[in-house]
Coordinates of C-alpha atoms in Angstrom, one line a residue:
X1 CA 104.7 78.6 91.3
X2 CA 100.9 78.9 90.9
X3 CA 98.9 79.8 94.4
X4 CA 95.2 79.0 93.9
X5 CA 92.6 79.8 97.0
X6 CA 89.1 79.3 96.4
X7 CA 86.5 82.0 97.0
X8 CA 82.9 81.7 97.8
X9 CA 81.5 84.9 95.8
X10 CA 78.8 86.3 95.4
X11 CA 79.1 86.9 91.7
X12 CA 78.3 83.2 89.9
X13 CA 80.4 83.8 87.2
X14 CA 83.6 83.8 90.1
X15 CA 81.8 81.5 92.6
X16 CA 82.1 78.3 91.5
X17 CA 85.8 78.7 90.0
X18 CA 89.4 79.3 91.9
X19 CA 91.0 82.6 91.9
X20 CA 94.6 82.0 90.8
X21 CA 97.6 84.0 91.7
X22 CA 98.1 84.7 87.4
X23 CA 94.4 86.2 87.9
X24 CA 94.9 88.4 90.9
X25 CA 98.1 90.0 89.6
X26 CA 96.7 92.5 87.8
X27 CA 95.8 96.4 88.7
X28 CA 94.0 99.5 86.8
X29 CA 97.1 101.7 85.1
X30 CA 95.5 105.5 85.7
X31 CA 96.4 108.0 83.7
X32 CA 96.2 110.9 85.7
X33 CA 94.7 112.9 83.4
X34 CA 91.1 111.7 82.7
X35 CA 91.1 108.1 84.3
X36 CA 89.3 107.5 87.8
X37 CA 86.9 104.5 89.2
X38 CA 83.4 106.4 91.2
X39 CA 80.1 104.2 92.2
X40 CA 76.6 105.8 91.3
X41 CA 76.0 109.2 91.9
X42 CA 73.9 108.7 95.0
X43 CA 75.1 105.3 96.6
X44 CA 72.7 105.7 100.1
X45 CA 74.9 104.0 103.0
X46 CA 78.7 102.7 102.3
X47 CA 77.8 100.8 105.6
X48 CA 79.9 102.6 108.8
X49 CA 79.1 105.7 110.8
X50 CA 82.0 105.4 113.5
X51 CA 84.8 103.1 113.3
X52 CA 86.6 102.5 109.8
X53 CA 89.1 100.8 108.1
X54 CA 90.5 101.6 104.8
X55 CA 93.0 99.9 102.8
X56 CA 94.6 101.0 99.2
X57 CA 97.3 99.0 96.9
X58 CA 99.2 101.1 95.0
X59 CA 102.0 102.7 92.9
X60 CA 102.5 106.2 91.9
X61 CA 104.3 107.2 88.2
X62 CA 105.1 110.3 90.2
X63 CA 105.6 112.7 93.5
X64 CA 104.6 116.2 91.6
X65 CA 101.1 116.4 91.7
X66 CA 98.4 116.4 94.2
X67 CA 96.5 112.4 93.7
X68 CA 93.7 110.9 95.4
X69 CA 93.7 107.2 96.3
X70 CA 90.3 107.2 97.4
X71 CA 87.5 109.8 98.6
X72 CA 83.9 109.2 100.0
X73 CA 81.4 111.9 100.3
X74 CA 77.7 112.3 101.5
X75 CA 76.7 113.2 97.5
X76 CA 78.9 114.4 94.3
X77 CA 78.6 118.0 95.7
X78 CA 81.9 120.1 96.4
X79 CA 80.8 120.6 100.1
X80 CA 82.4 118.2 103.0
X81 CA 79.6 116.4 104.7
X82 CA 80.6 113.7 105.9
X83 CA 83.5 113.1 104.1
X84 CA 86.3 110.7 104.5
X85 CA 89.5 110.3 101.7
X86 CA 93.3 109.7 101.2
X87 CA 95.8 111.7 99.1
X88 CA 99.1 112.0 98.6
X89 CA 100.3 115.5 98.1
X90 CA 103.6 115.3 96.0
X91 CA 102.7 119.2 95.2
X92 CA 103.8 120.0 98.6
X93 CA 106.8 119.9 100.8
X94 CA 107.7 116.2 102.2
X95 CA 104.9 114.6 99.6
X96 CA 102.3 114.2 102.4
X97 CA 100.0 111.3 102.9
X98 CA 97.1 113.1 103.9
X99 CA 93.7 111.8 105.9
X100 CA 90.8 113.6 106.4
X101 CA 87.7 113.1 108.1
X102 CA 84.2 115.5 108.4
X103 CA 81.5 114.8 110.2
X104 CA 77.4 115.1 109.6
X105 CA 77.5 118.7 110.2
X106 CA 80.6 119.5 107.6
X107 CA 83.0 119.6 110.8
X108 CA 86.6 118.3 110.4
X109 CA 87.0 115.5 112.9
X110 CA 90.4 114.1 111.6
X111 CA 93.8 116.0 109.6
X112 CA 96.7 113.7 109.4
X113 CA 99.4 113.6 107.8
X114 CA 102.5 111.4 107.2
X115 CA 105.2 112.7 105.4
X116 CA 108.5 111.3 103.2
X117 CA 107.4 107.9 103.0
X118 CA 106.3 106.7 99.7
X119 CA 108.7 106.5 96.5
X120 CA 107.6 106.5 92.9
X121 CA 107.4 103.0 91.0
X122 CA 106.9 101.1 94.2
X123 CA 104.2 99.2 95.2
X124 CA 102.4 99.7 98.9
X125 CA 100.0 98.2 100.9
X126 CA 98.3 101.4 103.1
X127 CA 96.0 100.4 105.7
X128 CA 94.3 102.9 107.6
X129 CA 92.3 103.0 110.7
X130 CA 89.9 105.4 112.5
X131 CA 86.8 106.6 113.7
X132 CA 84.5 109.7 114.1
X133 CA 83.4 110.7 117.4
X134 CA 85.6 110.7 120.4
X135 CA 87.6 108.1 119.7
X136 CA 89.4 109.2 116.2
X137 CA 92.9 109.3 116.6
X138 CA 94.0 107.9 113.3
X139 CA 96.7 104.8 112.5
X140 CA 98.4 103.7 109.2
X141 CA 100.0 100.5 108.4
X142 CA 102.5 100.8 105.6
X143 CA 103.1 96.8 104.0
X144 CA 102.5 95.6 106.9
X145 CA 103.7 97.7 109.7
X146 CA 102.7 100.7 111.6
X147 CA 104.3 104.1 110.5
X148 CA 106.2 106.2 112.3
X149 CA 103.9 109.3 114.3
X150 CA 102.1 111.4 112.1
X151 CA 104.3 114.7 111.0
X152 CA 100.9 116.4 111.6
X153 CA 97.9 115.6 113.4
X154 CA 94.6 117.4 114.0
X155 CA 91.6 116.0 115.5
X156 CA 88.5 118.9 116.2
X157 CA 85.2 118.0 116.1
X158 CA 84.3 114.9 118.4
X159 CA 80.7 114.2 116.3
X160 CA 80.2 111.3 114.4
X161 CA 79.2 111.1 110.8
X162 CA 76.2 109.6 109.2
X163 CA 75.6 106.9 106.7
X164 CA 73.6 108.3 104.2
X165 CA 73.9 109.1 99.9
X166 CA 77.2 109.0 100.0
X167 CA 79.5 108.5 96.6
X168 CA 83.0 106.4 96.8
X169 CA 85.7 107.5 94.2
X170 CA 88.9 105.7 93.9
X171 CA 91.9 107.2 92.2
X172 CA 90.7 110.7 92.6
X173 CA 90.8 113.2 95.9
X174 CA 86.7 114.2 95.0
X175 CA 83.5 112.5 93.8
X176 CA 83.0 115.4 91.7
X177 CA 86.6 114.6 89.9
X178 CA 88.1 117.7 88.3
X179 CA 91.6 117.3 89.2
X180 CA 94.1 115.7 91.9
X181 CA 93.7 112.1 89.6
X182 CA 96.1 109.3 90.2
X183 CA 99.0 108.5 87.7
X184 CA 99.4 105.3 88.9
X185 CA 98.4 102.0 89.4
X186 CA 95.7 100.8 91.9
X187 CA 95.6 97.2 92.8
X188 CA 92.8 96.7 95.0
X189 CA 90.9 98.8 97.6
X190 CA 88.7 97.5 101.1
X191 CA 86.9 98.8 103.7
X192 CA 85.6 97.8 107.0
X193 CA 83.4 98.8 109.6
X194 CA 85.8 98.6 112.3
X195 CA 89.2 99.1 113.2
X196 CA 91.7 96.8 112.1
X197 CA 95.4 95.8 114.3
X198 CA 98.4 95.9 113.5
X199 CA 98.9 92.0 113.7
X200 CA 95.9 92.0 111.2
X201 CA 97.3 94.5 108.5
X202 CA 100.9 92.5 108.9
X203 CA 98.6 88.9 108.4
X204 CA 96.8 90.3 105.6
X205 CA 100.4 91.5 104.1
X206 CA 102.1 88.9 104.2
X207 CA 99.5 85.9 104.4
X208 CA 101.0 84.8 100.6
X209 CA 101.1 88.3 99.3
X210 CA 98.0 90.8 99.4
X211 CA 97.4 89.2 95.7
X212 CA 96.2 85.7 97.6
X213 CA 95.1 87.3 100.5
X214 CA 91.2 86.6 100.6
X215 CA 89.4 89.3 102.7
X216 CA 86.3 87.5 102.8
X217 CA 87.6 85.0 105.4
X218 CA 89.4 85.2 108.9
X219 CA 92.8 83.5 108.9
X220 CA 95.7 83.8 111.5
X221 CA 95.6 87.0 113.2
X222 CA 93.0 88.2 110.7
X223 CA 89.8 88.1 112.4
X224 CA 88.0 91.0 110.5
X225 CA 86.2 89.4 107.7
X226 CA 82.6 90.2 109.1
X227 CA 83.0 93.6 109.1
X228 CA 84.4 93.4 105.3
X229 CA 82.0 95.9 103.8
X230 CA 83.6 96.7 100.2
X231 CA 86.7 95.1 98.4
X232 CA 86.8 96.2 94.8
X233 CA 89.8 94.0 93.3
X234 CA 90.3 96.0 90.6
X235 CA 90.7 94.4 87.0
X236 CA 90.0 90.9 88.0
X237 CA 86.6 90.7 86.1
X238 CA 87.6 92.9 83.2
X239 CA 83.9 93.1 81.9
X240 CA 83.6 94.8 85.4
X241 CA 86.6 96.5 86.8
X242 CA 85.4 97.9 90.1
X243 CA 83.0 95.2 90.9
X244 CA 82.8 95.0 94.8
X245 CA 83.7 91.6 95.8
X246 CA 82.7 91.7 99.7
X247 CA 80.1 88.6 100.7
X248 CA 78.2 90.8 103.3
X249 CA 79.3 94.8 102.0
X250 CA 77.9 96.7 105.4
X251 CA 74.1 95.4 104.5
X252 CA 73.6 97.7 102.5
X253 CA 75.0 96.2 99.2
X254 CA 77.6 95.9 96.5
X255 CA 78.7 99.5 95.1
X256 CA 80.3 99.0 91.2
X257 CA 83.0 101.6 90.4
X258 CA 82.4 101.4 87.0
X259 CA 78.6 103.1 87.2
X260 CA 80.1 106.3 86.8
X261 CA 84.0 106.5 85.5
X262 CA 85.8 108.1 83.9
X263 CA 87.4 106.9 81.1
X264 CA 88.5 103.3 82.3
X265 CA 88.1 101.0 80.1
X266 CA 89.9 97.0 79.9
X267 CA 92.6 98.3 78.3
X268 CA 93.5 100.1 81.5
X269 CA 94.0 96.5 82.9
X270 CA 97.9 95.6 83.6
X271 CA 99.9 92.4 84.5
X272 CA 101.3 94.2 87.8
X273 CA 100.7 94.0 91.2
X274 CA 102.3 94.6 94.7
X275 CA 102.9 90.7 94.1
X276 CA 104.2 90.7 90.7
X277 CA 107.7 89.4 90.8
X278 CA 110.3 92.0 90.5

Protein backbone atom coordinates (compact mmCIF):
# COMPACT_ATOMS: atom_id res chain seq x y z
CA UNK A 1 0.00 0.00 0.00
CA UNK A 2 1.22 3.48 -1.09
CA UNK A 3 0.74 6.37 1.74
CA UNK A 4 1.04 9.83 -0.02
CA UNK A 5 0.85 13.15 2.43
CA UNK A 6 1.37 16.35 0.82
CA UNK A 7 3.99 18.85 2.03
CA UNK A 8 4.09 22.56 1.65
CA UNK A 9 8.03 23.01 1.17
CA UNK A 10 10.00 25.37 0.84
CA UNK A 11 12.07 23.95 -1.87
CA UNK A 12 9.89 24.39 -5.34
CA UNK A 13 11.20 21.44 -6.83
CA UNK A 14 9.26 19.33 -3.58
CA UNK A 15 6.49 21.99 -3.15
CA UNK A 16 4.12 21.49 -5.49
CA UNK A 17 4.38 17.54 -5.70
CA UNK A 18 3.36 14.71 -2.87
CA UNK A 19 5.88 12.92 -0.90
CA UNK A 20 5.14 9.29 -1.20
CA UNK A 21 5.94 6.59 1.29
CA UNK A 22 8.35 4.72 -1.90
CA UNK A 23 10.18 8.33 -1.60
CA UNK A 24 10.59 8.61 2.07
CA UNK A 25 11.92 5.09 2.58
CA UNK A 26 15.26 5.74 1.99
CA UNK A 27 18.38 6.61 4.41
CA UNK A 28 22.31 7.60 3.87
CA UNK A 29 24.39 4.05 4.35
CA UNK A 30 27.69 5.50 6.28
CA UNK A 31 30.65 3.94 6.07
CA UNK A 32 32.26 4.52 9.14
CA UNK A 33 35.42 5.19 7.79
CA UNK A 34 35.40 8.42 5.73
CA UNK A 35 31.50 9.09 5.33
CA UNK A 36 29.77 11.91 7.48
CA UNK A 37 26.92 14.84 6.63
CA UNK A 38 28.38 18.64 8.34
CA UNK A 39 26.70 22.23 7.32
CA UNK A 40 29.20 25.21 6.47
CA UNK A 41 31.99 25.75 8.48
CA UNK A 42 30.58 28.69 10.33
CA UNK A 43 26.65 28.31 10.24
CA UNK A 44 25.90 31.57 12.85
CA UNK A 45 22.63 30.48 14.93
CA UNK A 46 21.09 26.76 14.68
CA UNK A 47 18.16 28.72 16.25
CA UNK A 48 17.81 27.70 20.34
CA UNK A 49 19.77 28.85 23.38
CA UNK A 50 17.74 26.96 26.12
CA UNK A 51 15.30 24.35 25.54
CA UNK A 52 15.99 21.58 22.80
CA UNK A 53 14.80 18.76 21.14
CA UNK A 54 16.63 16.42 19.12
CA UNK A 55 15.64 13.52 17.23
CA UNK A 56 17.90 10.76 15.13
CA UNK A 57 16.62 7.65 12.93
CA UNK A 58 19.00 5.18 12.80
CA UNK A 59 20.68 1.72 12.54
CA UNK A 60 24.13 0.76 13.50
CA UNK A 61 26.35 -2.17 11.36
CA UNK A 62 27.97 -2.42 14.81
CA UNK A 63 28.47 -2.04 18.79
CA UNK A 64 32.59 -1.89 18.73
CA UNK A 65 33.44 1.50 18.01
CA UNK A 66 32.80 4.83 19.47
CA UNK A 67 29.87 6.65 16.60
CA UNK A 68 28.39 9.99 16.59
CA UNK A 69 24.78 10.39 15.53
CA UNK A 70 24.89 14.04 15.63
CA UNK A 71 27.20 16.83 17.18
CA UNK A 72 26.75 20.77 17.21
CA UNK A 73 29.44 23.08 18.22
CA UNK A 74 30.04 26.97 18.48
CA UNK A 75 32.80 26.60 15.34
CA UNK A 76 34.86 23.47 13.78
CA UNK A 77 37.44 23.93 16.67
CA UNK A 78 38.25 20.98 19.05
CA UNK A 79 37.29 23.12 22.15
CA UNK A 80 33.53 22.63 23.83
CA UNK A 81 31.73 25.92 23.66
CA UNK A 82 28.63 25.47 23.53
CA UNK A 83 28.36 22.20 22.41
CA UNK A 84 25.51 19.77 22.31
CA UNK A 85 25.87 15.87 20.56
CA UNK A 86 24.75 12.22 20.75
CA UNK A 87 27.03 9.08 20.62
CA UNK A 88 26.80 5.73 21.11
CA UNK A 89 29.84 4.27 22.69
CA UNK A 90 30.03 0.52 21.68
CA UNK A 91 33.95 0.85 22.72
CA UNK A 92 32.88 0.84 26.21
CA UNK A 93 31.19 -1.32 28.74
CA UNK A 94 27.18 -1.47 28.34
CA UNK A 95 27.50 0.39 24.73
CA UNK A 96 26.35 3.77 26.19
CA UNK A 97 24.09 6.27 24.65
CA UNK A 98 25.75 9.24 25.57
CA UNK A 99 24.40 13.20 25.85
CA UNK A 100 26.37 15.92 26.43
CA UNK A 101 25.71 19.49 26.85
CA UNK A 102 28.40 22.70 27.41
CA UNK A 103 27.45 25.89 27.90
CA UNK A 104 28.78 29.58 26.56
CA UNK A 105 31.69 29.51 28.84
CA UNK A 106 32.98 25.65 27.81
CA UNK A 107 31.11 24.42 31.17
CA UNK A 108 29.42 20.94 31.02
CA UNK A 109 25.78 21.47 31.85
CA UNK A 110 24.53 17.95 30.89
CA UNK A 111 26.38 13.94 30.99
CA UNK A 112 23.93 11.34 30.43
CA UNK A 113 24.03 8.21 29.70
CA UNK A 114 21.74 5.27 28.85
CA UNK A 115 23.12 2.04 28.66
CA UNK A 116 22.28 -1.69 27.02
CA UNK A 117 19.58 -0.56 24.88
CA UNK A 118 20.33 -0.43 21.23
CA UNK A 119 21.13 -3.75 19.06
CA UNK A 120 22.97 -3.79 15.76
CA UNK A 121 20.81 -3.99 12.48
CA UNK A 122 17.84 -2.46 14.02
CA UNK A 123 16.20 0.54 13.26
CA UNK A 124 15.32 3.39 16.21
CA UNK A 125 13.57 6.41 16.51
CA UNK A 126 15.71 8.49 19.54
CA UNK A 127 14.19 11.51 20.61
CA UNK A 128 15.83 13.56 23.04
CA UNK A 129 14.84 16.51 25.13
CA UNK A 130 16.63 19.11 27.25
CA UNK A 131 17.73 22.43 28.05
CA UNK A 132 20.68 24.54 29.37
CA UNK A 133 20.28 26.58 32.31
CA UNK A 134 18.47 25.45 35.39
CA UNK A 135 16.22 23.43 34.03
CA UNK A 136 18.32 20.57 32.15
CA UNK A 137 17.53 17.35 33.33
CA UNK A 138 17.58 15.40 30.12
CA UNK A 139 14.72 12.75 28.61
CA UNK A 140 14.95 10.15 25.79
CA UNK A 141 12.25 8.56 23.88
CA UNK A 142 13.24 5.32 22.28
CA UNK A 143 10.37 4.43 19.15
CA UNK A 144 8.10 6.04 20.85
CA UNK A 145 8.48 5.59 24.53
CA UNK A 146 10.34 6.97 27.35
CA UNK A 147 13.56 4.97 28.46
CA UNK A 148 14.16 3.58 31.54
CA UNK A 149 16.40 6.25 34.10
CA UNK A 150 19.60 7.11 32.93
CA UNK A 151 22.49 4.49 34.08
CA UNK A 152 24.37 7.84 34.60
CA UNK A 153 23.46 11.29 34.99
CA UNK A 154 25.46 14.55 35.62
CA UNK A 155 24.16 17.89 35.40
CA UNK A 156 26.90 20.92 36.65
CA UNK A 157 26.86 24.06 35.27
CA UNK A 158 23.34 25.83 35.44
CA UNK A 159 24.34 28.64 32.49
CA UNK A 160 22.83 28.69 29.38
CA UNK A 161 24.48 28.49 26.06
CA UNK A 162 24.49 30.86 23.18
CA UNK A 163 23.40 30.83 19.63
CA UNK A 164 26.12 31.89 17.71
CA UNK A 165 28.74 30.20 14.62
CA UNK A 166 27.94 27.10 15.48
CA UNK A 167 28.58 23.90 12.97
CA UNK A 168 25.95 20.74 12.95
CA UNK A 169 27.54 17.37 11.97
CA UNK A 170 25.55 14.31 11.60
CA UNK A 171 27.00 10.80 11.66
CA UNK A 172 30.06 11.93 13.45
CA UNK A 173 30.76 12.68 17.46
CA UNK A 174 32.83 16.31 16.21
CA UNK A 175 32.55 19.01 13.61
CA UNK A 176 36.13 18.74 13.14
CA UNK A 177 35.49 14.74 12.15
CA UNK A 178 38.58 12.71 12.65
CA UNK A 179 37.14 9.72 14.08
CA UNK A 180 34.03 8.20 16.16
CA UNK A 181 32.03 8.06 12.39
CA UNK A 182 28.87 6.16 12.06
CA UNK A 183 28.76 2.68 10.32
CA UNK A 184 25.37 2.81 9.84
CA UNK A 185 22.47 4.09 8.36
CA UNK A 186 20.82 7.52 9.27
CA UNK A 187 17.25 8.14 8.19
CA UNK A 188 16.44 11.47 9.07
CA UNK A 189 17.43 14.00 11.85
CA UNK A 190 15.12 17.18 13.50
CA UNK A 191 15.42 19.68 15.94
CA UNK A 192 13.37 21.98 17.89
CA UNK A 193 13.51 24.78 20.00
CA UNK A 194 11.57 23.33 22.72
CA UNK A 195 10.89 20.40 24.60
CA UNK A 196 8.93 17.78 23.15
CA UNK A 197 6.35 15.00 25.42
CA UNK A 198 6.20 11.95 25.54
CA UNK A 199 2.58 11.73 23.90
CA UNK A 200 4.38 13.84 21.05
CA UNK A 201 7.46 11.48 20.34
CA UNK A 202 4.89 8.32 20.63
CA UNK A 203 2.37 10.57 17.86
CA UNK A 204 5.23 11.32 15.80
CA UNK A 205 6.23 7.35 15.96
CA UNK A 206 3.58 5.88 15.17
CA UNK A 207 1.49 8.58 13.26
CA UNK A 208 1.89 6.10 9.95
CA UNK A 209 5.55 5.35 10.60
CA UNK A 210 8.27 8.21 11.16
CA UNK A 211 8.64 7.70 7.11
CA UNK A 212 5.02 9.58 6.66
CA UNK A 213 5.28 11.51 9.56
CA UNK A 214 5.38 15.27 8.43
CA UNK A 215 7.14 17.42 11.02
CA UNK A 216 6.16 20.57 9.52
CA UNK A 217 2.60 20.25 10.71
CA UNK A 218 0.80 19.61 14.18
CA UNK A 219 -1.31 16.48 14.19
CA UNK A 220 -2.82 14.57 17.26
CA UNK A 221 -0.86 14.96 20.17
CA UNK A 222 1.86 16.63 18.02
CA UNK A 223 1.69 20.16 18.63
CA UNK A 224 5.43 21.16 18.01
CA UNK A 225 5.62 22.07 14.45
CA UNK A 226 6.40 25.83 15.14
CA UNK A 227 9.27 25.29 16.99
CA UNK A 228 10.56 22.82 13.98
CA UNK A 229 13.83 24.44 13.34
CA UNK A 230 15.90 21.83 11.19
CA UNK A 231 14.67 18.36 9.62
CA UNK A 232 17.19 17.12 7.20
CA UNK A 233 15.46 13.92 5.61
CA UNK A 234 18.29 12.52 4.38
CA UNK A 235 18.49 11.09 0.71
CA UNK A 236 15.05 12.21 -0.28
CA UNK A 237 16.47 14.90 -2.79
CA UNK A 238 19.48 12.96 -3.91
CA UNK A 239 21.00 15.98 -5.79
CA UNK A 240 20.92 17.27 -2.18
CA UNK A 241 21.16 14.80 0.54
CA UNK A 242 21.17 16.88 3.78
CA UNK A 243 18.95 19.51 2.50
CA UNK A 244 17.03 21.00 5.58
CA UNK A 245 13.38 20.61 4.98
CA UNK A 246 11.94 22.77 8.11
CA UNK A 247 9.27 25.71 6.69
CA UNK A 248 10.43 28.23 9.53
CA UNK A 249 14.25 26.56 10.64
CA UNK A 250 14.64 28.81 14.09
CA UNK A 251 14.67 32.21 11.82
CA UNK A 252 17.68 31.97 11.11
CA UNK A 253 17.61 29.68 7.98
CA UNK A 254 18.09 26.40 6.19
CA UNK A 255 21.59 24.73 7.07
CA UNK A 256 22.64 21.96 3.95
CA UNK A 257 24.69 19.10 5.27
CA UNK A 258 26.23 18.56 2.15
CA UNK A 259 28.31 22.16 2.19
CA UNK A 260 30.95 20.47 3.79
CA UNK A 261 30.92 16.31 3.81
CA UNK A 262 32.75 14.07 3.73
CA UNK A 263 32.60 11.71 1.13
CA UNK A 264 28.77 11.26 0.71
CA UNK A 265 27.85 11.07 -2.45
CA UNK A 266 24.08 9.50 -4.11
CA UNK A 267 25.34 6.41 -4.13
CA UNK A 268 25.33 6.37 -0.38
CA UNK A 269 21.45 6.52 -0.84
CA UNK A 270 19.64 3.15 0.23
CA UNK A 271 16.06 1.71 -0.05
CA UNK A 272 15.87 1.26 3.90
CA UNK A 273 14.25 2.93 6.48
CA UNK A 274 12.83 2.43 10.18
CA UNK A 275 9.61 1.93 7.80
CA UNK A 276 10.92 -0.35 5.33
CA UNK A 277 9.04 -3.56 5.65
CA UNK A 278 10.87 -6.29 7.34
Amino acid sequence: MEFTKFLALTNPAWSDRPISFAEDAVSVDFDGSTEYLKGPASDGAVGFTSAWTMMVVFKLDNLTARQGLISIRQDSSVDSTNRLGVSVRGNAANDPITIWGYDSAEQQYANVQYHNLLSTGTWYCMIITGESGASRNVAMYLNGAAASTPDSETYTSANHRTDTGCVVAVGSEGTNPSGSLIAGNIQMVALWSSRLSEAESTAIYNGGDVDNFNLNANSGNYVSSANLIHWWRLGINTADIGEDYALTPGGVGAIDLMVSAGAISAADVVADSIGSPA
